[in-house]
Amino acid sequence: MGIDERPKNAERAESNVLHLMEGMEHEQVMFFNDKPTGLKGIIAVHNTTLGPSLGGCRIWNYAHEEDALWDVLRLSRGMTFKSSISGINLGGGKAVIISNPKVKHDEAFWRRFGKFVDSLNGKYITAEDVGTSTEVMRIVMQETKHVTGKPVEAGGTGDPSPFTAYGVFLGLKASVKQQFGSDDLSGRKVAVQGVGHVGYYLVKHLTQAGAKVYVADINQHNLDAVVKDFGVEVVAPTDIYGLEMDVYAPCALGATVNSQTIPQLKCSVIAGAANNQLANEVIHGKMLLDKNILFAPDFLINAGGVINCYREVQHLSELEANMLIENIYTKTLEIFKKSSEEKISTQEAAIKIAIDRIEKKN
Ligand code: NAD
């Protein structure tokens, strides 16, 4: 309570929510606030045509409320495309909590979040993301059944990263096949940027397949682990873009494929786990096309994690979920075919296929 004066224009960017929702075609956005626990955030439901919306809960220290809003709108829309192109019956949703991800929040905080999720009656299903974990989901599940990514002991499927990494590996192989005529990775030079949860398992698959792997990370502990376990070569984070390599695999941050990095890239393929790798879908998708660098759309090849969540929702066996993940190989080739036939970027081709499935269901 207590606001009795209407904020001035500059201070009320959040009042443009409906305008943004219209532009990005969101169905519903819920803001939540709980004074006793300090919980505040936003849940965005983008599209539920194919099924309930599902997407992780991200906790981040957003500088401005608008940044949180923009993030949740963009990420939930990405989830719609990801689930659609993966052939699973889920829509796109996402939750963001505005807080410092390094602060450990107590049970009351996460239970309150669970109650907010539950108030949407299954229209949004949550999961882990940046700053949340399977352990957090164990608390959230005390207040709602609309939660995935639970620990194995609690009936969930645990850490999704190995599944994500397997899908990325298959998408990467399909890209190599498209560009070089064979998906044999032996001797292929692959640079993996970020060897955290997903990067670690990707490096494992790549070294097992005989690739020559280079890694870059800002976390020494994570670098030490991959060097010790797989004997890979470390390069400085700033040197990775200019490396003589066949494949660049971004597995750290989004937007690393941009106007500054594209001119430096000497690779033939970009295929990695990071979400939203293209800083600008249109501009950078086209720049890659012109430079004959094949881009494997991230929202397709990193879908192993969401497929694993779907496995929890639908009570699928691990085998059934793996079959869905294995489709990533064929889907990736399908996108490349469409891109070359229609002379559009691979990102555009992937979005068209994702939208097409939703429109046909309508
Ligand atoms: P993570 O936090 O475990 O690992 C990220 C790694 O990147 C860390 O080791 C970090 O130190 C490193 N890093 C950060 N900045 C860097 C920089 N400038 N240069 C080099 N390395 C840097 O995250 P994760 O779970 O492995 O996810 C990796 C990416 O994949 C993220 O973008 C995430 O959104 C995306 N993703 C993950 C999953 C999943 O199942 N975990 C699913 C889909 C998409």
mmCIF file of C-alpha atoms and ligand atoms in Angstrom:
data_model
loop_
_atom_site.group_PDB
_atom_site.id
_atom_site.type_symbol
_atom_site.label_atom_id
_atom_site.label_comp_id
_atom_site.label_asym_id
_atom_site.label_seq_id
_atom_site.Cartn_x
_atom_site.Cartn_y
_atom_site.Cartn_z
ATOM 1 C CA MET A 1 0.000 0.000 0.000
ATOM 2 C CA GLY A 2 1.092 3.580 0.276
ATOM 3 C CA ILE A 3 1.440 4.615 -3.358
ATOM 4 C CA ASP A 4 -1.052 7.366 -3.897
ATOM 5 C CA GLU A 5 0.672 9.274 -6.637
ATOM 6 C CA ARG A 6 0.937 7.940 -10.145
ATOM 7 C CA PRO A 7 4.641 7.434 -11.069
ATOM 8 C CA LYS A 8 6.039 9.656 -13.815
ATOM 9 C CA ASN A 9 6.510 8.126 -17.287
ATOM 10 C CA ALA A 10 10.229 7.450 -16.935
ATOM 11 C CA GLU A 11 9.664 5.533 -13.736
ATOM 12 C CA ARG A 12 6.913 3.303 -14.959
ATOM 13 C CA ALA A 13 8.388 1.263 -17.755
ATOM 14 C CA GLU A 14 6.671 -1.738 -16.177
ATOM 15 C CA SER A 15 3.340 -0.193 -17.136
ATOM 16 C CA ASN A 16 4.235 -1.189 -20.695
ATOM 17 C CA VAL A 17 3.807 -4.853 -19.821
ATOM 18 C CA LEU A 18 0.725 -5.373 -21.947
ATOM 19 C CA HIS A 19 2.402 -3.684 -24.871
ATOM 20 C CA LEU A 20 5.395 -6.020 -24.565
ATOM 21 C CA MET A 21 3.095 -9.016 -24.114
ATOM 22 C CA GLU A 22 1.231 -8.129 -27.267
ATOM 23 C CA GLY A 23 4.461 -7.770 -29.244
ATOM 24 C CA MET A 24 5.851 -11.117 -28.108
ATOM 25 C CA GLU A 25 2.429 -12.794 -27.940
ATOM 26 C CA HIS A 26 2.438 -13.795 -24.278
ATOM 27 C CA GLU A 27 -0.693 -15.270 -22.753
ATOM 28 C CA GLN A 28 -0.174 -14.294 -19.145
ATOM 29 C CA VAL A 29 2.316 -12.586 -16.859
ATOM 30 C CA MET A 30 2.150 -12.805 -13.078
ATOM 31 C CA PHE A 31 4.111 -10.515 -10.757
ATOM 32 C CA PHE A 32 4.499 -11.777 -7.218
ATOM 33 C CA ASN A 33 5.648 -10.215 -3.992
ATOM 34 C CA ASP A 34 5.827 -11.560 -0.450
ATOM 35 C CA LYS A 35 7.017 -9.132 2.190
ATOM 36 C CA PRO A 36 7.729 -11.591 5.054
ATOM 37 C CA THR A 37 10.181 -13.695 2.982
ATOM 38 C CA GLY A 38 11.404 -10.917 0.661
ATOM 39 C CA LEU A 39 10.383 -12.989 -2.363
ATOM 40 C CA LYS A 40 9.567 -11.011 -5.471
ATOM 41 C CA GLY A 41 9.560 -11.894 -9.110
ATOM 42 C CA ILE A 42 7.667 -12.623 -12.293
ATOM 43 C CA ILE A 43 6.234 -15.711 -13.982
ATOM 44 C CA ALA A 44 5.609 -15.462 -17.725
ATOM 45 C CA VAL A 45 3.398 -17.903 -19.596
ATOM 46 C CA HIS A 46 4.117 -17.473 -23.285
ATOM 47 C CA ASN A 47 2.049 -20.083 -25.080
ATOM 48 C CA THR A 48 0.115 -23.141 -23.915
ATOM 49 C CA THR A 49 -1.194 -24.412 -27.259
ATOM 50 C CA LEU A 50 0.802 -27.641 -27.113
ATOM 51 C CA GLY A 51 0.548 -28.169 -23.360
ATOM 52 C CA PRO A 52 1.220 -26.512 -20.000
ATOM 53 C CA SER A 53 4.043 -23.993 -20.042
ATOM 54 C CA LEU A 54 7.302 -25.234 -18.568
ATOM 55 C CA GLY A 55 10.556 -23.443 -17.892
ATOM 56 C CA GLY A 56 13.115 -22.993 -15.160
ATOM 57 C CA CYS A 57 13.102 -20.553 -12.282
ATOM 58 C CA ARG A 58 16.051 -18.163 -12.531
ATOM 59 C CA ILE A 59 17.256 -16.128 -9.597
ATOM 60 C CA TRP A 60 19.235 -13.043 -10.557
ATOM 61 C CA ASN A 61 20.273 -9.697 -9.173
ATOM 62 C CA TYR A 62 18.574 -7.628 -11.885
ATOM 63 C CA ALA A 63 19.599 -3.976 -11.738
ATOM 64 C CA HIS A 64 16.149 -2.846 -12.869
ATOM 65 C CA GLU A 65 12.709 -4.389 -12.744
ATOM 66 C CA GLU A 66 12.445 -3.933 -16.520
ATOM 67 C CA ASP A 67 15.528 -6.124 -16.987
ATOM 68 C CA ALA A 68 13.796 -8.923 -15.093
ATOM 69 C CA LEU A 69 10.639 -8.449 -17.140
ATOM 70 C CA TRP A 70 12.518 -8.459 -20.429
ATOM 71 C CA ASP A 71 14.449 -11.586 -19.410
ATOM 72 C CA VAL A 72 11.370 -13.547 -18.376
ATOM 73 C CA LEU A 73 9.459 -12.582 -21.528
ATOM 74 C CA ARG A 74 12.346 -13.483 -23.821
ATOM 75 C CA LEU A 75 13.185 -16.730 -22.038
ATOM 76 C CA SER A 76 9.584 -17.965 -21.852
ATOM 77 C CA ARG A 77 9.146 -17.329 -25.585
ATOM 78 C CA GLY A 78 12.338 -19.325 -26.202
ATOM 79 C CA MET A 79 10.863 -22.193 -24.177
ATOM 80 C CA THR A 80 7.808 -22.271 -26.449
ATOM 81 C CA PHE A 81 10.059 -22.723 -29.489
ATOM 82 C CA LYS A 82 12.271 -25.234 -27.709
ATOM 83 C CA SER A 83 9.432 -27.536 -26.707
ATOM 84 C CA SER A 84 7.649 -27.179 -30.022
ATOM 85 C CA ILE A 85 10.653 -28.038 -32.172
ATOM 86 C CA SER A 86 11.514 -30.944 -29.880
ATOM 87 C CA GLY A 87 8.137 -32.509 -30.601
ATOM 88 C CA ILE A 88 7.035 -32.524 -26.956
ATOM 89 C CA ASN A 89 3.644 -31.418 -25.699
ATOM 90 C CA LEU A 90 4.646 -28.467 -23.574
ATOM 91 C CA GLY A 91 4.288 -24.725 -23.906
ATOM 92 C CA GLY A 92 6.761 -22.036 -22.941
ATOM 93 C CA GLY A 93 7.043 -20.450 -19.513
ATOM 94 C CA LYS A 94 9.680 -19.094 -17.178
ATOM 95 C CA ALA A 95 10.019 -17.609 -13.694
ATOM 96 C CA VAL A 96 12.507 -15.018 -12.520
ATOM 97 C CA ILE A 97 13.168 -14.069 -8.926
ATOM 98 C CA ILE A 98 14.817 -10.731 -8.270
ATOM 99 C CA SER A 99 17.532 -11.425 -5.694
ATOM 100 C CA ASN A 100 21.211 -12.165 -5.308
ATOM 101 C CA PRO A 101 21.808 -15.740 -6.586
ATOM 102 C CA LYS A 102 24.667 -16.140 -4.083
ATOM 103 C CA VAL A 103 22.354 -15.654 -1.091
ATOM 104 C CA LYS A 104 20.997 -18.903 0.315
ATOM 105 C CA HIS A 105 17.260 -18.482 0.802
ATOM 106 C CA ASP A 106 15.396 -20.349 3.506
ATOM 107 C CA GLU A 107 12.609 -22.887 3.296
ATOM 108 C CA ALA A 108 9.864 -20.278 3.811
ATOM 109 C CA PHE A 109 11.109 -18.346 0.739
ATOM 110 C CA TRP A 110 10.958 -21.352 -1.558
ATOM 111 C CA ARG A 111 7.673 -22.631 -0.136
ATOM 112 C CA ARG A 112 6.154 -19.238 -0.858
ATOM 113 C CA PHE A 113 7.427 -19.479 -4.415
ATOM 114 C CA GLY A 114 5.832 -22.937 -4.635
ATOM 115 C CA LYS A 115 2.509 -21.420 -3.546
ATOM 116 C CA PHE A 116 2.677 -18.797 -6.275
ATOM 117 C CA VAL A 117 3.418 -21.508 -8.858
ATOM 118 C CA ASP A 118 0.506 -23.541 -7.501
ATOM 119 C CA SER A 119 -1.853 -20.580 -7.820
ATOM 120 C CA LEU A 120 -1.542 -20.925 -11.611
ATOM 121 C CA ASN A 121 -3.141 -24.391 -11.369
ATOM 122 C CA GLY A 122 -0.679 -26.153 -13.649
ATOM 123 C CA LYS A 123 -0.593 -23.565 -16.392
ATOM 124 C CA TYR A 124 3.064 -23.090 -15.456
ATOM 125 C CA ILE A 125 5.390 -25.922 -14.373
ATOM 126 C CA THR A 126 8.642 -24.863 -12.789
ATOM 127 C CA ALA A 127 12.141 -26.374 -12.871
ATOM 128 C CA GLU A 128 15.690 -25.439 -11.964
ATOM 129 C CA ASP A 129 17.722 -22.793 -13.770
ATOM 130 C CA VAL A 130 20.507 -20.322 -12.955
ATOM 131 C CA GLY A 131 20.636 -19.937 -9.159
ATOM 132 C CA THR A 132 18.223 -22.780 -8.377
ATOM 133 C CA SER A 133 18.844 -26.502 -7.968
ATOM 134 C CA THR A 134 17.228 -29.887 -7.564
ATOM 135 C CA GLU A 135 17.415 -29.276 -3.789
ATOM 136 C CA VAL A 136 15.386 -26.060 -4.166
ATOM 137 C CA MET A 137 12.821 -28.023 -6.198
ATOM 138 C CA ARG A 138 12.576 -30.497 -3.331
ATOM 139 C CA ILE A 139 11.288 -27.636 -1.134
ATOM 140 C CA VAL A 140 9.063 -26.150 -3.844
ATOM 141 C CA MET A 141 7.342 -29.531 -4.301
ATOM 142 C CA GLN A 142 5.987 -29.295 -0.764
ATOM 143 C CA GLU A 143 3.614 -26.585 -1.990
ATOM 144 C CA THR A 144 2.882 -27.611 -5.560
ATOM 145 C CA LYS A 145 2.889 -30.651 -7.770
ATOM 146 C CA HIS A 146 3.707 -28.474 -10.761
ATOM 147 C CA VAL A 147 7.443 -28.880 -10.440
ATOM 148 C CA THR A 148 10.111 -30.856 -12.323
ATOM 149 C CA GLY A 149 13.879 -31.285 -12.026
ATOM 150 C CA LYS A 150 13.375 -32.841 -8.594
ATOM 151 C CA PRO A 151 16.094 -34.970 -6.989
ATOM 152 C CA VAL A 152 16.078 -38.643 -7.969
ATOM 153 C CA GLU A 153 15.281 -39.706 -4.367
ATOM 154 C CA ALA A 154 12.203 -37.454 -4.491
ATOM 155 C CA GLY A 155 10.882 -39.143 -7.629
ATOM 156 C CA GLY A 156 12.526 -36.743 -10.077
ATOM 157 C CA THR A 157 15.167 -37.144 -12.748
ATOM 158 C CA GLY A 158 17.884 -35.092 -11.037
ATOM 159 C CA ASP A 159 20.473 -32.932 -12.761
ATOM 160 C CA PRO A 160 19.432 -32.358 -16.412
ATOM 161 C CA SER A 161 22.946 -31.391 -17.553
ATOM 162 C CA PRO A 162 24.087 -34.834 -18.818
ATOM 163 C CA PHE A 163 20.914 -35.040 -20.949
ATOM 164 C CA THR A 164 21.440 -31.534 -22.259
ATOM 165 C CA ALA A 165 25.056 -32.339 -23.087
ATOM 166 C CA TYR A 166 24.055 -35.492 -24.983
ATOM 167 C CA GLY A 167 21.595 -33.524 -27.134
ATOM 168 C CA VAL A 168 24.231 -30.853 -27.816
ATOM 169 C CA PHE A 169 26.699 -33.566 -28.806
ATOM 170 C CA LEU A 170 24.192 -35.010 -31.310
ATOM 171 C CA GLY A 171 23.369 -31.571 -32.740
ATOM 172 C CA LEU A 172 27.084 -30.858 -33.057
ATOM 173 C CA LYS A 173 27.655 -34.160 -34.879
ATOM 174 C CA ALA A 174 24.791 -33.435 -37.290
ATOM 175 C CA SER A 175 26.317 -30.001 -37.992
ATOM 176 C CA VAL A 176 29.710 -31.531 -38.712
ATOM 177 C CA LYS A 177 28.031 -33.979 -41.085
ATOM 178 C CA GLN A 178 26.331 -31.130 -42.916
ATOM 179 C CA GLN A 179 29.503 -29.094 -43.232
ATOM 180 C CA PHE A 180 32.095 -31.839 -43.882
ATOM 181 C CA GLY A 181 30.028 -34.721 -45.315
ATOM 182 C CA SER A 182 30.701 -37.079 -42.373
ATOM 183 C CA ASP A 183 29.887 -36.851 -38.694
ATOM 184 C CA ASP A 184 33.105 -38.572 -37.678
ATOM 185 C CA LEU A 185 34.644 -36.349 -35.014
ATOM 186 C CA SER A 186 38.048 -37.997 -34.825
ATOM 187 C CA GLY A 187 40.685 -35.327 -35.244
ATOM 188 C CA ARG A 188 38.105 -32.505 -35.469
ATOM 189 C CA LYS A 189 39.106 -29.467 -33.445
ATOM 190 C CA VAL A 190 36.361 -28.370 -31.045
ATOM 191 C CA ALA A 191 36.642 -25.397 -28.675
ATOM 192 C CA VAL A 192 34.306 -25.570 -25.684
ATOM 193 C CA GLN A 193 33.696 -22.250 -23.952
ATOM 194 C CA GLY A 194 32.552 -22.943 -20.392
ATOM 195 C CA VAL A 195 33.077 -26.326 -18.777
ATOM 196 C CA GLY A 196 30.467 -26.191 -16.024
ATOM 197 C CA HIS A 197 27.611 -28.669 -15.674
ATOM 198 C CA VAL A 198 26.893 -29.128 -19.384
ATOM 199 C CA GLY A 199 30.370 -28.338 -20.749
ATOM 200 C CA TYR A 200 31.935 -31.073 -18.617
ATOM 201 C CA TYR A 201 29.727 -33.815 -20.082
ATOM 202 C CA LEU A 202 30.046 -32.415 -23.601
ATOM 203 C CA VAL A 203 33.844 -32.596 -23.333
ATOM 204 C CA LYS A 204 33.449 -36.191 -22.185
ATOM 205 C CA HIS A 205 31.407 -37.150 -25.284
ATOM 206 C CA LEU A 206 33.738 -35.258 -27.608
ATOM 207 C CA THR A 207 36.949 -36.796 -26.303
ATOM 208 C CA GLN A 208 35.354 -40.256 -26.395
ATOM 209 C CA ALA A 209 34.525 -39.594 -30.070
ATOM 210 C CA GLY A 210 38.180 -38.749 -30.756
ATOM 211 C CA ALA A 211 37.861 -34.960 -31.146
ATOM 212 C CA LYS A 212 40.771 -32.650 -30.286
ATOM 213 C CA VAL A 213 39.192 -30.492 -27.597
ATOM 214 C CA TYR A 214 40.241 -27.031 -26.406
ATOM 215 C CA VAL A 215 38.561 -25.493 -23.369
ATOM 216 C CA ALA A 216 38.237 -22.016 -21.871
ATOM 217 C CA ASP A 217 36.691 -21.046 -18.570
ATOM 218 C CA ILE A 218 37.047 -18.389 -15.889
ATOM 219 C CA ASN A 219 36.613 -20.985 -13.144
ATOM 220 C CA GLN A 220 39.929 -22.731 -12.402
ATOM 221 C CA HIS A 221 38.255 -25.547 -10.482
ATOM 222 C CA ASN A 222 36.085 -26.489 -13.485
ATOM 223 C CA LEU A 223 39.085 -26.271 -15.840
ATOM 224 C CA ASP A 224 41.158 -28.522 -13.567
ATOM 225 C CA ALA A 225 38.389 -31.144 -13.591
ATOM 226 C CA VAL A 226 38.247 -31.471 -17.400
ATOM 227 C CA VAL A 227 42.025 -31.376 -17.776
ATOM 228 C CA LYS A 228 42.387 -34.123 -15.162
ATOM 229 C CA ASP A 229 39.539 -36.300 -16.457
ATOM 230 C CA PHE A 230 39.940 -35.878 -20.223
ATOM 231 C CA GLY A 231 43.403 -34.418 -20.869
ATOM 232 C CA VAL A 232 42.137 -31.464 -22.919
ATOM 233 C CA GLU A 233 44.068 -28.282 -23.752
ATOM 234 C CA VAL A 234 43.264 -24.991 -22.027
ATOM 235 C CA VAL A 235 43.127 -21.659 -23.891
ATOM 236 C CA ALA A 236 42.607 -18.173 -22.446
ATOM 237 C CA PRO A 237 38.954 -17.015 -22.449
ATOM 238 C CA THR A 238 39.806 -14.105 -24.764
ATOM 239 C CA ASP A 239 41.690 -16.320 -27.261
ATOM 240 C CA ILE A 240 38.877 -18.771 -27.934
ATOM 241 C CA TYR A 241 37.183 -16.822 -30.731
ATOM 242 C CA GLY A 242 40.288 -16.548 -32.922
ATOM 243 C CA LEU A 243 41.350 -20.172 -32.491
ATOM 244 C CA GLU A 244 41.890 -22.341 -35.598
ATOM 245 C CA MET A 245 39.015 -24.745 -34.963
ATOM 246 C CA ASP A 246 36.324 -26.698 -36.781
ATOM 247 C CA VAL A 247 33.633 -26.172 -34.136
ATOM 248 C CA TYR A 248 33.029 -23.440 -31.580
ATOM 249 C CA ALA A 249 30.823 -24.737 -28.756
ATOM 250 C CA PRO A 250 29.505 -21.926 -26.529
ATOM 251 C CA CYS A 251 28.524 -23.485 -23.187
ATOM 252 C CA ALA A 252 28.836 -20.493 -20.864
ATOM 253 C CA LEU A 253 26.929 -17.313 -21.606
ATOM 254 C CA GLY A 254 24.430 -16.084 -24.177
ATOM 255 C CA ALA A 255 25.125 -13.443 -26.874
ATOM 256 C CA THR A 256 28.736 -14.510 -27.497
ATOM 257 C CA VAL A 257 28.031 -14.627 -31.231
ATOM 258 C CA ASN A 258 27.942 -10.933 -32.060
ATOM 259 C CA SER A 259 29.381 -8.215 -34.314
ATOM 260 C CA GLN A 260 32.696 -8.223 -32.408
ATOM 261 C CA THR A 261 33.249 -11.997 -32.303
ATOM 262 C CA ILE A 262 31.958 -13.112 -35.735
ATOM 263 C CA PRO A 263 34.812 -11.401 -37.655
ATOM 264 C CA GLN A 264 37.313 -13.236 -35.403
ATOM 265 C CA LEU A 265 35.772 -16.704 -35.822
ATOM 266 C CA LYS A 266 37.715 -19.196 -37.938
ATOM 267 C CA CYS A 267 35.373 -22.140 -37.337
ATOM 268 C CA SER A 268 32.975 -23.826 -39.786
ATOM 269 C CA VAL A 269 30.347 -24.760 -37.190
ATOM 270 C CA ILE A 270 28.853 -23.199 -34.049
ATOM 271 C CA ALA A 271 27.066 -25.711 -31.839
ATOM 272 C CA GLY A 272 26.789 -25.380 -28.073
ATOM 273 C CA ALA A 273 24.542 -25.395 -25.031
ATOM 274 C CA ALA A 274 24.284 -21.719 -24.081
ATOM 275 C CA ASN A 275 20.867 -20.142 -24.502
ATOM 276 C CA ASN A 276 20.444 -17.239 -26.943
ATOM 277 C CA GLN A 277 23.923 -17.422 -28.453
ATOM 278 C CA LEU A 278 23.127 -14.919 -31.218
ATOM 279 C CA ALA A 279 23.192 -11.396 -29.772
ATOM 280 C CA ASN A 280 20.698 -10.458 -32.498
ATOM 281 C CA GLU A 281 18.844 -13.319 -34.192
ATOM 282 C CA VAL A 282 18.344 -11.493 -37.487
ATOM 283 C CA ILE A 283 21.616 -9.588 -37.906
ATOM 284 C CA HIS A 284 23.975 -12.268 -36.604
ATOM 285 C CA GLY A 285 22.059 -15.183 -38.127
ATOM 286 C CA LYS A 286 22.579 -13.502 -41.519
ATOM 287 C CA MET A 287 26.247 -12.645 -40.828
ATOM 288 C CA LEU A 288 26.956 -16.324 -40.140
ATOM 289 C CA LEU A 289 25.128 -17.367 -43.297
ATOM 290 C CA ASP A 290 27.252 -14.945 -45.349
ATOM 291 C CA LYS A 291 30.450 -16.225 -43.731
ATOM 292 C CA ASN A 292 29.426 -19.856 -44.364
ATOM 293 C CA ILE A 293 29.569 -20.674 -40.659
ATOM 294 C CA LEU A 294 26.883 -23.218 -39.895
ATOM 295 C CA PHE A 295 24.934 -22.317 -36.750
ATOM 296 C CA ALA A 296 23.056 -25.089 -34.919
ATOM 297 C CA PRO A 297 20.121 -23.260 -33.257
ATOM 298 C CA ASP A 298 20.708 -23.444 -29.522
ATOM 299 C CA PHE A 299 17.070 -23.859 -28.546
ATOM 300 C CA LEU A 300 16.942 -27.088 -30.528
ATOM 301 C CA ILE A 301 20.223 -28.730 -29.618
ATOM 302 C CA ASN A 302 20.132 -27.839 -25.893
ATOM 303 C CA ALA A 303 16.602 -29.247 -25.456
ATOM 304 C CA GLY A 304 17.783 -32.398 -23.636
ATOM 305 C CA GLY A 305 17.099 -30.731 -20.279
ATOM 306 C CA VAL A 306 13.503 -29.796 -21.073
ATOM 307 C CA ILE A 307 12.910 -33.225 -22.602
ATOM 308 C CA ASN A 308 14.030 -34.663 -19.302
ATOM 309 C CA CYS A 309 11.521 -32.448 -17.461
ATOM 310 C CA TYR A 310 8.860 -33.679 -19.872
ATOM 311 C CA ARG A 311 9.831 -37.185 -18.874
ATOM 312 C CA GLU A 312 8.846 -36.283 -15.276
ATOM 313 C CA VAL A 313 5.559 -34.682 -16.335
ATOM 314 C CA GLN A 314 4.559 -37.624 -18.532
ATOM 315 C CA HIS A 315 6.208 -40.352 -16.421
ATOM 316 C CA LEU A 316 8.220 -41.538 -19.423
ATOM 317 C CA SER A 317 10.988 -44.084 -19.099
ATOM 318 C CA GLU A 318 14.602 -43.022 -19.543
ATOM 319 C CA LEU A 319 14.613 -44.948 -22.825
ATOM 320 C CA GLU A 320 11.598 -42.995 -24.141
ATOM 321 C CA ALA A 321 13.213 -39.698 -23.149
ATOM 322 C CA ASN A 322 16.477 -40.733 -24.810
ATOM 323 C CA MET A 323 14.639 -41.459 -28.042
ATOM 324 C CA LEU A 324 13.262 -37.924 -27.972
ATOM 325 C CA ILE A 325 16.760 -36.546 -27.361
ATOM 326 C CA GLU A 326 18.134 -38.633 -30.216
ATOM 327 C CA ASN A 327 15.679 -36.920 -32.585
ATOM 328 C CA ILE A 328 17.816 -33.793 -32.173
ATOM 329 C CA TYR A 329 20.247 -35.217 -34.756
ATOM 330 C CA THR A 330 17.604 -35.568 -37.495
ATOM 331 C CA LYS A 331 15.866 -32.311 -36.561
ATOM 332 C CA THR A 332 19.142 -30.422 -36.859
ATOM 333 C CA LEU A 333 19.667 -31.778 -40.384
ATOM 334 C CA GLU A 334 16.048 -30.899 -41.244
ATOM 335 C CA ILE A 335 16.681 -27.288 -40.240
ATOM 336 C CA PHE A 336 19.821 -27.067 -42.344
ATOM 337 C CA LYS A 337 17.884 -28.375 -45.346
ATOM 338 C CA LYS A 338 15.159 -25.762 -44.888
ATOM 339 C CA SER A 339 17.741 -23.027 -44.396
ATOM 340 C CA SER A 340 19.559 -23.878 -47.604
ATOM 341 C CA GLU A 341 16.358 -24.402 -49.654
ATOM 342 C CA GLU A 342 14.772 -21.145 -48.516
ATOM 343 C CA LYS A 343 18.057 -19.199 -48.256
ATOM 344 C CA ILE A 344 17.275 -18.142 -44.712
ATOM 345 C CA SER A 345 19.387 -18.380 -41.580
ATOM 346 C CA THR A 346 19.285 -21.633 -39.628
ATOM 347 C CA GLN A 347 17.817 -19.736 -36.671
ATOM 348 C CA GLU A 348 14.973 -18.443 -38.834
ATOM 349 C CA ALA A 349 14.391 -21.913 -40.278
ATOM 350 C CA ALA A 350 14.194 -23.389 -36.767
ATOM 351 C CA ILE A 351 11.757 -20.746 -35.539
ATOM 352 C CA LYS A 352 9.558 -21.319 -38.610
ATOM 353 C CA ILE A 353 9.399 -25.059 -37.911
ATOM 354 C CA ALA A 354 8.589 -24.433 -34.233
ATOM 355 C CA ILE A 355 5.815 -21.937 -35.052
ATOM 356 C CA ASP A 356 4.417 -24.166 -37.778
ATOM 357 C CA ARG A 357 3.786 -26.999 -35.302
ATOM 358 C CA ILE A 358 1.942 -24.645 -32.944
ATOM 359 C CA GLU A 359 -0.148 -23.117 -35.735
ATOM 360 C CA LYS A 360 -1.165 -26.532 -37.041
ATOM 361 C CA LYS A 361 -2.399 -27.460 -33.565
ATOM 362 C CA ASN A 362 -4.521 -24.297 -33.320
HETATM 363 P P1 NAD B 1 27.288 -23.652 -15.386
HETATM 364 O O1 NAD B 1 27.125 -22.387 -14.627
HETATM 365 O O2 NAD B 1 27.408 -24.939 -14.636
HETATM 366 O O3 NAD B 1 28.582 -23.537 -16.329
HETATM 367 C C1 NAD B 1 28.919 -22.387 -17.027
HETATM 368 C C2 NAD B 1 30.448 -22.321 -17.082
HETATM 369 O O4 NAD B 1 30.822 -21.204 -17.886
HETATM 370 C C3 NAD B 1 31.099 -22.118 -15.710
HETATM 371 O O5 NAD B 1 32.153 -23.020 -15.531
HETATM 372 C C4 NAD B 1 31.612 -20.670 -15.785
HETATM 373 O O6 NAD B 1 32.768 -20.436 -15.006
HETATM 374 C C5 NAD B 1 31.907 -20.537 -17.267
HETATM 375 N N1 NAD B 1 32.015 -19.168 -17.737
HETATM 376 C C6 NAD B 1 31.325 -18.079 -17.337
HETATM 377 N N2 NAD B 1 31.744 -16.993 -17.996
HETATM 378 C C7 NAD B 1 32.715 -17.404 -18.857
HETATM 379 C C8 NAD B 1 33.520 -16.756 -19.821
HETATM 380 N N3 NAD B 1 33.432 -15.444 -20.040
HETATM 381 N N4 NAD B 1 34.400 -17.500 -20.542
HETATM 382 C C9 NAD B 1 34.516 -18.833 -20.322
HETATM 383 N N5 NAD B 1 33.772 -19.500 -19.414
HETATM 384 C C10 NAD B 1 32.897 -18.793 -18.689
HETATM 385 O O7 NAD B 1 26.086 -23.700 -16.420
HETATM 386 P P2 NAD B 1 25.526 -24.968 -17.215
HETATM 387 O O8 NAD B 1 24.406 -25.563 -16.481
HETATM 388 O O9 NAD B 1 26.677 -25.813 -17.643
HETATM 389 O O10 NAD B 1 24.907 -24.253 -18.502
HETATM 390 C C11 NAD B 1 25.741 -23.720 -19.513
HETATM 391 C C12 NAD B 1 24.889 -22.959 -20.522
HETATM 392 O O11 NAD B 1 23.942 -23.844 -21.098
HETATM 393 C C13 NAD B 1 24.068 -21.820 -19.912
HETATM 394 O O12 NAD B 1 23.986 -20.780 -20.848
HETATM 395 C C14 NAD B 1 22.702 -22.434 -19.701
HETATM 396 O O13 NAD B 1 21.673 -21.463 -19.729
HETATM 397 C C15 NAD B 1 22.612 -23.356 -20.898
HETATM 398 N N6 NAD B 1 21.719 -24.499 -20.694
HETATM 399 C C16 NAD B 1 21.924 -25.371 -19.674
HETATM 400 C C17 NAD B 1 21.075 -26.460 -19.512
HETATM 401 C C18 NAD B 1 21.299 -27.468 -18.409
HETATM 402 O O14 NAD B 1 20.726 -28.568 -18.464
HETATM 403 N N7 NAD B 1 22.135 -27.177 -17.415
HETATM 404 C C19 NAD B 1 19.995 -26.659 -20.384
HETATM 405 C C20 NAD B 1 19.812 -25.762 -21.455
HETATM 406 C C21 NAD B 1 20.682 -24.684 -21.585
#
